[in-house]
Amino acid sequence: MDRDRISRLGTTPPEAERASEQLAPLELGLTVRLDRPFHELKEFLVSEFERAYVTRCLEQSEMNLSIASRTCGLSRKHLRTLISKYGITVTRAVASEGDDHPVTEP
Amino acid sequence: MDRDRISRLGTTPPEAERASEQLAPLELGLTVRLDRPFHELKEFLVSEFERAYVTRCLEQSEMNLSIASRTCGLSRKHLRTLISKYGITVTRAVASEGDDHPVTEP
């Protein structure tokens, strides 16, 4: 993917991000140049959104998958699929929920 | 949809937009707050992108559906579906391509 033509904009300045490392920024800013193929851009937008959304959602629910699922309007199955797809590390949820199947990816 | 929490950012300032009314801005900037339900935000992002992308693509190809389809990497069928979905007006393409089925929506 040509990163010169597609960019992700953090809406929180780097200083502020360092100051609150526990929680990802509440807002996601995305900019795409519209002169790239449709499917490439759509896939990029959706991926960036899903990754940021699930990360934020899990952090906010303190890695509790049940709470995350409820607050984000996602089924647990869908949530687990997204966690796996983006290789998001979930540590506390596995222990606190007694889940037999870790969803953590390396 | 709660527009206070979801916004579309035009990357071209209003003055510049007025100066070049023929062509939509090349870049699309989108910002979403990540504390809304997943499906609502995803639908919003995809819709805003698809609408802006198809509009820009058609303008750039001077409303020629064949050219637009090729340059944007979309099948003609998919392109027509999106045009219809978002009620995008296509005038020149119908005449210049001798298309029997107008895709223009009121």
PDB file of C-alpha atoms in Angstrom:
ATOM      1  CA  MET A   1       0.000   0.000   0.000  1.00  0.00           C
ATOM      2  CA  ASP A   2       1.299   3.396  -0.992  1.00  0.00           C
ATOM      3  CA  ARG A   3       1.495   5.288   2.265  1.00  0.00           C
ATOM      4  CA  ASP A   4       2.337   8.531   0.466  1.00  0.00           C
ATOM      5  CA  ARG A   5      -1.184   8.690  -0.827  1.00  0.00           C
ATOM      6  CA  ILE A   6      -3.010   7.389   2.179  1.00  0.00           C
ATOM      7  CA  SER A   7      -2.435   8.652   5.662  1.00  0.00           C
ATOM      8  CA  ARG A   8      -3.682   8.179   9.158  1.00  0.00           C
ATOM      9  CA  LEU A   9      -4.006  11.301  11.224  1.00  0.00           C
ATOM     10  CA  GLY A  10      -3.836  11.041  14.968  1.00  0.00           C
ATOM     11  CA  THR A  11      -6.059  13.714  16.392  1.00  0.00           C
ATOM     12  CA  THR A  12      -4.164  13.743  19.644  1.00  0.00           C
ATOM     13  CA  PRO A  13      -0.737  15.411  19.506  1.00  0.00           C
ATOM     14  CA  PRO A  14       2.240  13.159  20.393  1.00  0.00           C
ATOM     15  CA  GLU A  15       2.848  14.950  23.703  1.00  0.00           C
ATOM     16  CA  ALA A  16      -0.697  14.296  24.852  1.00  0.00           C
ATOM     17  CA  GLU A  17      -0.475  10.682  23.736  1.00  0.00           C
ATOM     18  CA  ARG A  18       2.612  10.133  25.850  1.00  0.00           C
ATOM     19  CA  ALA A  19       0.900  11.755  28.807  1.00  0.00           C
ATOM     20  CA  SER A  20      -1.973   9.259  28.729  1.00  0.00           C
ATOM     21  CA  GLU A  21      -0.462   6.060  27.461  1.00  0.00           C
ATOM     22  CA  GLN A  22      -3.100   3.864  29.075  1.00  0.00           C
ATOM     23  CA  LEU A  23      -5.886   4.777  26.692  1.00  0.00           C
ATOM     24  CA  ALA A  24      -5.838   5.188  22.917  1.00  0.00           C
ATOM     25  CA  PRO A  25      -7.168   8.520  21.590  1.00  0.00           C
ATOM     26  CA  LEU A  26     -10.944   8.860  21.611  1.00  0.00           C
ATOM     27  CA  GLU A  27     -11.030  10.194  18.077  1.00  0.00           C
ATOM     28  CA  LEU A  28      -9.798   8.618  14.905  1.00  0.00           C
ATOM     29  CA  GLY A  29      -8.920  10.873  12.005  1.00  0.00           C
ATOM     30  CA  LEU A  30      -8.412   9.352   8.592  1.00  0.00           C
ATOM     31  CA  THR A  31      -7.502  10.977   5.314  1.00  0.00           C
ATOM     32  CA  VAL A  32      -7.479   9.261   1.946  1.00  0.00           C
ATOM     33  CA  ARG A  33      -6.577  10.551  -1.484  1.00  0.00           C
ATOM     34  CA  LEU A  34      -9.410   9.668  -3.819  1.00  0.00           C
ATOM     35  CA  ASP A  35      -7.200   8.798  -6.794  1.00  0.00           C
ATOM     36  CA  ARG A  36      -6.415   5.252  -5.702  1.00  0.00           C
ATOM     37  CA  PRO A  37      -8.473   2.149  -6.614  1.00  0.00           C
ATOM     38  CA  PHE A  38     -11.780   1.914  -4.781  1.00  0.00           C
ATOM     39  CA  HIS A  39     -11.253  -1.434  -3.091  1.00  0.00           C
ATOM     40  CA  GLU A  40      -7.773  -0.551  -1.853  1.00  0.00           C
ATOM     41  CA  LEU A  41      -8.998   2.602  -0.143  1.00  0.00           C
ATOM     42  CA  LYS A  42     -12.119   1.017   1.288  1.00  0.00           C
ATOM     43  CA  GLU A  43     -10.125  -1.859   2.751  1.00  0.00           C
ATOM     44  CA  PHE A  44      -7.645   0.599   4.251  1.00  0.00           C
ATOM     45  CA  LEU A  45     -10.363   2.756   5.814  1.00  0.00           C
ATOM     46  CA  VAL A  46     -12.250  -0.193   7.273  1.00  0.00           C
ATOM     47  CA  SER A  47      -9.102  -1.841   8.634  1.00  0.00           C
ATOM     48  CA  GLU A  48      -7.800   1.314  10.274  1.00  0.00           C
ATOM     49  CA  PHE A  49     -11.187   1.960  11.818  1.00  0.00           C
ATOM     50  CA  GLU A  50     -11.741  -1.589  13.062  1.00  0.00           C
ATOM     51  CA  ARG A  51      -8.281  -1.827  14.586  1.00  0.00           C
ATOM     52  CA  ALA A  52      -8.543   1.540  16.362  1.00  0.00           C
ATOM     53  CA  TYR A  53     -12.113   0.907  17.464  1.00  0.00           C
ATOM     54  CA  VAL A  54     -11.519  -2.517  18.981  1.00  0.00           C
ATOM     55  CA  THR A  55      -8.298  -1.382  20.674  1.00  0.00           C
ATOM     56  CA  ARG A  56     -10.030   1.599  22.232  1.00  0.00           C
ATOM     57  CA  CYS A  57     -13.069  -0.441  23.195  1.00  0.00           C
ATOM     58  CA  LEU A  58     -10.994  -3.099  24.969  1.00  0.00           C
ATOM     59  CA  GLU A  59      -8.875  -0.531  26.768  1.00  0.00           C
ATOM     60  CA  GLN A  60     -11.952   1.305  27.952  1.00  0.00           C
ATOM     61  CA  SER A  61     -13.551  -1.880  29.250  1.00  0.00           C
ATOM     62  CA  GLU A  62     -10.277  -2.818  30.945  1.00  0.00           C
ATOM     63  CA  MET A  63      -9.867  -5.801  28.636  1.00  0.00           C
ATOM     64  CA  ASN A  64     -13.152  -7.376  29.727  1.00  0.00           C
ATOM     65  CA  LEU A  65     -14.632  -8.942  26.604  1.00  0.00           C
ATOM     66  CA  SER A  66     -18.178  -9.113  27.941  1.00  0.00           C
ATOM     67  CA  ILE A  67     -18.242  -5.429  28.817  1.00  0.00           C
ATOM     68  CA  ALA A  68     -16.482  -4.504  25.580  1.00  0.00           C
ATOM     69  CA  SER A  69     -18.990  -6.507  23.586  1.00  0.00           C
ATOM     70  CA  ARG A  70     -21.949  -4.801  25.261  1.00  0.00           C
ATOM     71  CA  THR A  71     -20.657  -1.250  25.148  1.00  0.00           C
ATOM     72  CA  CYS A  72     -19.497  -1.460  21.535  1.00  0.00           C
ATOM     73  CA  GLY A  73     -22.571  -3.177  20.161  1.00  0.00           C
ATOM     74  CA  LEU A  74     -20.564  -6.137  18.875  1.00  0.00           C
ATOM     75  CA  SER A  75     -21.287  -9.798  19.445  1.00  0.00           C
ATOM     76  CA  ARG A  76     -18.572 -11.625  21.387  1.00  0.00           C
ATOM     77  CA  LYS A  77     -17.914 -13.750  18.321  1.00  0.00           C
ATOM     78  CA  HIS A  78     -17.435 -10.734  16.082  1.00  0.00           C
ATOM     79  CA  LEU A  79     -15.269  -9.058  18.704  1.00  0.00           C
ATOM     80  CA  ARG A  80     -13.040 -12.117  18.978  1.00  0.00           C
ATOM     81  CA  THR A  81     -12.790 -12.309  15.191  1.00  0.00           C
ATOM     82  CA  LEU A  82     -11.595  -8.702  15.038  1.00  0.00           C
ATOM     83  CA  ILE A  83      -9.152  -9.187  17.923  1.00  0.00           C
ATOM     84  CA  SER A  84      -7.671 -12.136  16.110  1.00  0.00           C
ATOM     85  CA  LYS A  85      -7.674 -10.419  12.707  1.00  0.00           C
ATOM     86  CA  TYR A  86      -5.659  -7.466  13.970  1.00  0.00           C
ATOM     87  CA  GLY A  87      -3.493  -9.380  16.410  1.00  0.00           C
ATOM     88  CA  ILE A  88      -4.634  -7.299  19.366  1.00  0.00           C
ATOM     89  CA  THR A  89      -3.252  -8.534  22.660  1.00  0.00           C
ATOM     90  CA  VAL A  90      -5.901  -9.206  25.287  1.00  0.00           C
ATOM     91  CA  THR A  91      -4.449 -10.331  28.591  1.00  0.00           C
ATOM     92  CA  ARG A  92      -6.774  -9.523  31.464  1.00  0.00           C
ATOM     93  CA  ALA A  93      -9.947 -10.726  29.763  1.00  0.00           C
ATOM     94  CA  VAL A  94      -8.703 -14.271  29.415  1.00  0.00           C
ATOM     95  CA  ALA A  95      -7.886 -14.551  33.096  1.00  0.00           C
ATOM     96  CA  SER A  96     -10.802 -12.586  34.505  1.00  0.00           C
ATOM     97  CA  GLU A  97     -13.381 -14.366  32.422  1.00  0.00           C
ATOM     98  CA  GLY A  98     -11.914 -17.839  32.727  1.00  0.00           C
ATOM     99  CA  ASP A  99     -11.882 -18.183  28.986  1.00  0.00           C
ATOM    100  CA  ASP A 100     -10.440 -21.487  27.788  1.00  0.00           C
ATOM    101  CA  HIS A 101      -9.420 -20.165  24.411  1.00  0.00           C
ATOM    102  CA  PRO A 102      -6.937 -17.312  24.581  1.00  0.00           C
ATOM    103  CA  VAL A 103      -7.549 -14.708  21.931  1.00  0.00           C
ATOM    104  CA  THR A 104      -4.117 -13.201  22.327  1.00  0.00           C
ATOM    105  CA  GLU A 105      -1.918 -13.299  19.289  1.00  0.00           C
ATOM    106  CA  PRO A 106       1.869 -12.816  19.354  1.00  0.00           C
TER     107      PRO A 106
ATOM    108  CA  MET B   1     -27.062   9.827  13.556  1.00  0.00           C
ATOM    109  CA  ASP B   2     -25.484  12.101  16.110  1.00  0.00           C
ATOM    110  CA  ARG B   3     -23.525  14.554  14.019  1.00  0.00           C
ATOM    111  CA  ASP B   4     -21.957  16.119  17.128  1.00  0.00           C
ATOM    112  CA  ARG B   5     -19.892  13.013  17.608  1.00  0.00           C
ATOM    113  CA  ILE B   6     -19.108  12.232  13.999  1.00  0.00           C
ATOM    114  CA  SER B   7     -17.795  14.740  11.560  1.00  0.00           C
ATOM    115  CA  ARG B   8     -16.604  15.011   8.006  1.00  0.00           C
ATOM    116  CA  LEU B   9     -13.652  17.268   7.457  1.00  0.00           C
ATOM    117  CA  GLY B  10     -13.253  18.844   4.069  1.00  0.00           C
ATOM    118  CA  THR B  11      -9.538  19.157   3.432  1.00  0.00           C
ATOM    119  CA  THR B  12     -10.085  21.968   0.981  1.00  0.00           C
ATOM    120  CA  PRO B  13     -11.065  25.306   2.517  1.00  0.00           C
ATOM    121  CA  PRO B  14     -14.434  26.756   1.376  1.00  0.00           C
ATOM    122  CA  GLU B  15     -12.774  29.533  -0.657  1.00  0.00           C
ATOM    123  CA  ALA B  16     -10.768  27.041  -2.671  1.00  0.00           C
ATOM    124  CA  GLU B  17     -13.838  24.874  -3.177  1.00  0.00           C
ATOM    125  CA  ARG B  18     -15.763  27.767  -4.658  1.00  0.00           C
ATOM    126  CA  ALA B  19     -12.865  28.549  -6.970  1.00  0.00           C
ATOM    127  CA  SER B  20     -12.890  25.060  -8.482  1.00  0.00           C
ATOM    128  CA  GLU B  21     -16.506  24.000  -8.366  1.00  0.00           C
ATOM    129  CA  GLN B  22     -16.128  21.552 -11.232  1.00  0.00           C
ATOM    130  CA  LEU B  23     -14.176  18.961  -9.317  1.00  0.00           C
ATOM    131  CA  ALA B  24     -14.684  17.620  -5.803  1.00  0.00           C
ATOM    132  CA  PRO B  25     -11.615  17.766  -3.511  1.00  0.00           C
ATOM    133  CA  LEU B  26      -9.028  15.089  -4.142  1.00  0.00           C
ATOM    134  CA  GLU B  27      -8.713  14.213  -0.487  1.00  0.00           C
ATOM    135  CA  LEU B  28     -11.349  13.032   1.913  1.00  0.00           C
ATOM    136  CA  GLY B  29     -10.818  13.623   5.607  1.00  0.00           C
ATOM    137  CA  LEU B  30     -12.999  11.785   8.091  1.00  0.00           C
ATOM    138  CA  THR B  31     -13.017  11.915  11.869  1.00  0.00           C
ATOM    139  CA  VAL B  32     -15.028   9.644  14.123  1.00  0.00           C
ATOM    140  CA  ARG B  33     -15.332   9.540  17.875  1.00  0.00           C
ATOM    141  CA  LEU B  34     -14.722   5.969  18.965  1.00  0.00           C
ATOM    142  CA  ASP B  35     -17.363   5.955  21.694  1.00  0.00           C
ATOM    143  CA  ARG B  36     -20.288   5.216  19.400  1.00  0.00           C
ATOM    144  CA  PRO B  37     -21.567   1.735  18.466  1.00  0.00           C
ATOM    145  CA  PHE B  38     -19.293  -0.113  16.057  1.00  0.00           C
ATOM    146  CA  HIS B  39     -21.780  -0.701  13.271  1.00  0.00           C
ATOM    147  CA  GLU B  40     -23.035   2.883  13.289  1.00  0.00           C
ATOM    148  CA  LEU B  41     -19.526   4.265  12.844  1.00  0.00           C
ATOM    149  CA  LYS B  42     -18.503   1.725  10.245  1.00  0.00           C
ATOM    150  CA  GLU B  43     -21.596   2.389   8.173  1.00  0.00           C
ATOM    151  CA  PHE B  44     -20.968   6.119   8.410  1.00  0.00           C
ATOM    152  CA  LEU B  45     -17.331   5.820   7.350  1.00  0.00           C
ATOM    153  CA  VAL B  46     -18.072   3.521   4.429  1.00  0.00           C
ATOM    154  CA  SER B  47     -20.977   5.626   3.191  1.00  0.00           C
ATOM    155  CA  GLU B  48     -19.062   8.888   3.343  1.00  0.00           C
ATOM    156  CA  PHE B  49     -16.140   7.310   1.546  1.00  0.00           C
ATOM    157  CA  GLU B  50     -18.210   5.629  -1.163  1.00  0.00           C
ATOM    158  CA  ARG B  51     -20.212   8.755  -1.891  1.00  0.00           C
ATOM    159  CA  ALA B  52     -17.142  11.002  -2.108  1.00  0.00           C
ATOM    160  CA  TYR B  53     -15.167   8.444  -4.079  1.00  0.00           C
ATOM    161  CA  VAL B  54     -17.799   7.800  -6.742  1.00  0.00           C
ATOM    162  CA  THR B  55     -18.585  11.515  -7.086  1.00  0.00           C
ATOM    163  CA  ARG B  56     -14.925  12.363  -7.565  1.00  0.00           C
ATOM    164  CA  CYS B  57     -14.371   9.446  -9.939  1.00  0.00           C
ATOM    165  CA  LEU B  58     -17.294  10.422 -12.158  1.00  0.00           C
ATOM    166  CA  GLU B  59     -16.284  14.075 -12.230  1.00  0.00           C
ATOM    167  CA  GLN B  60     -12.737  13.174 -13.150  1.00  0.00           C
ATOM    168  CA  SER B  61     -13.880  10.917 -15.980  1.00  0.00           C
ATOM    169  CA  GLU B  62     -16.255  13.630 -17.181  1.00  0.00           C
ATOM    170  CA  MET B  63     -19.238  11.457 -16.299  1.00  0.00           C
ATOM    171  CA  ASN B  64     -18.160   8.659 -18.611  1.00  0.00           C
ATOM    172  CA  LEU B  65     -19.091   5.437 -16.831  1.00  0.00           C
ATOM    173  CA  SER B  66     -16.747   3.240 -18.841  1.00  0.00           C
ATOM    174  CA  ILE B  67     -13.729   5.411 -18.066  1.00  0.00           C
ATOM    175  CA  ALA B  68     -14.812   5.836 -14.456  1.00  0.00           C
ATOM    176  CA  SER B  69     -15.199   2.103 -14.069  1.00  0.00           C
ATOM    177  CA  ARG B  70     -11.710   1.408 -15.443  1.00  0.00           C
ATOM    178  CA  THR B  71      -9.862   4.133 -13.569  1.00  0.00           C
ATOM    179  CA  CYS B  72     -11.514   3.385 -10.229  1.00  0.00           C
ATOM    180  CA  GLY B  73     -11.201  -0.382 -10.394  1.00  0.00           C
ATOM    181  CA  LEU B  74     -14.947  -0.891 -10.067  1.00  0.00           C
ATOM    182  CA  SER B  75     -17.144  -3.037 -12.278  1.00  0.00           C
ATOM    183  CA  ARG B  76     -19.773  -1.085 -14.185  1.00  0.00           C
ATOM    184  CA  LYS B  77     -22.440  -2.953 -12.251  1.00  0.00           C
ATOM    185  CA  HIS B  78     -20.948  -2.006  -8.895  1.00  0.00           C
ATOM    186  CA  LEU B  79     -20.455   1.575 -10.039  1.00  0.00           C
ATOM    187  CA  ARG B  80     -24.093   1.831 -11.111  1.00  0.00           C
ATOM    188  CA  THR B  81     -25.212   0.339  -7.810  1.00  0.00           C
ATOM    189  CA  LEU B  82     -23.257   2.988  -5.895  1.00  0.00           C
ATOM    190  CA  ILE B  83     -24.522   5.801  -8.119  1.00  0.00           C
ATOM    191  CA  SER B  84     -28.065   4.679  -7.469  1.00  0.00           C
ATOM    192  CA  LYS B  85     -27.491   4.101  -3.747  1.00  0.00           C
ATOM    193  CA  TYR B  86     -26.247   7.645  -3.183  1.00  0.00           C
ATOM    194  CA  GLY B  87     -28.513   9.340  -5.698  1.00  0.00           C
ATOM    195  CA  ILE B  88     -25.607  10.772  -7.656  1.00  0.00           C
ATOM    196  CA  THR B  89     -26.679  12.580 -10.796  1.00  0.00           C
ATOM    197  CA  VAL B  90     -24.976  11.346 -13.957  1.00  0.00           C
ATOM    198  CA  THR B  91     -25.981  13.256 -17.052  1.00  0.00           C
ATOM    199  CA  ARG B  92     -23.293  13.144 -19.721  1.00  0.00           C
ATOM    200  CA  ALA B  93     -22.558   9.444 -19.422  1.00  0.00           C
ATOM    201  CA  VAL B  94     -26.044   8.418 -20.500  1.00  0.00           C
ATOM    202  CA  ALA B  95     -25.888  10.444 -23.698  1.00  0.00           C
ATOM    203  CA  SER B  96     -22.247   9.874 -24.583  1.00  0.00           C
ATOM    204  CA  GLU B  97     -22.415   6.141 -24.079  1.00  0.00           C
ATOM    205  CA  GLY B  98     -25.839   5.586 -25.571  1.00  0.00           C
ATOM    206  CA  ASP B  99     -26.935   3.810 -22.436  1.00  0.00           C
ATOM    207  CA  ASP B 100     -30.539   2.669 -22.528  1.00  0.00           C
ATOM    208  CA  HIS B 101     -30.943   2.707 -18.794  1.00  0.00           C
ATOM    209  CA  PRO B 102     -30.426   6.117 -17.245  1.00  0.00           C
ATOM    210  CA  VAL B 103     -28.725   5.952 -13.878  1.00  0.00           C
ATOM    211  CA  THR B 104     -29.693   9.491 -12.957  1.00  0.00           C
ATOM    212  CA  GLU B 105     -31.772   9.861  -9.869  1.00  0.00           C
ATOM    213  CA  PRO B 106     -33.849  12.959  -9.097  1.00  0.00           C
TER     214      PRO B 106
END
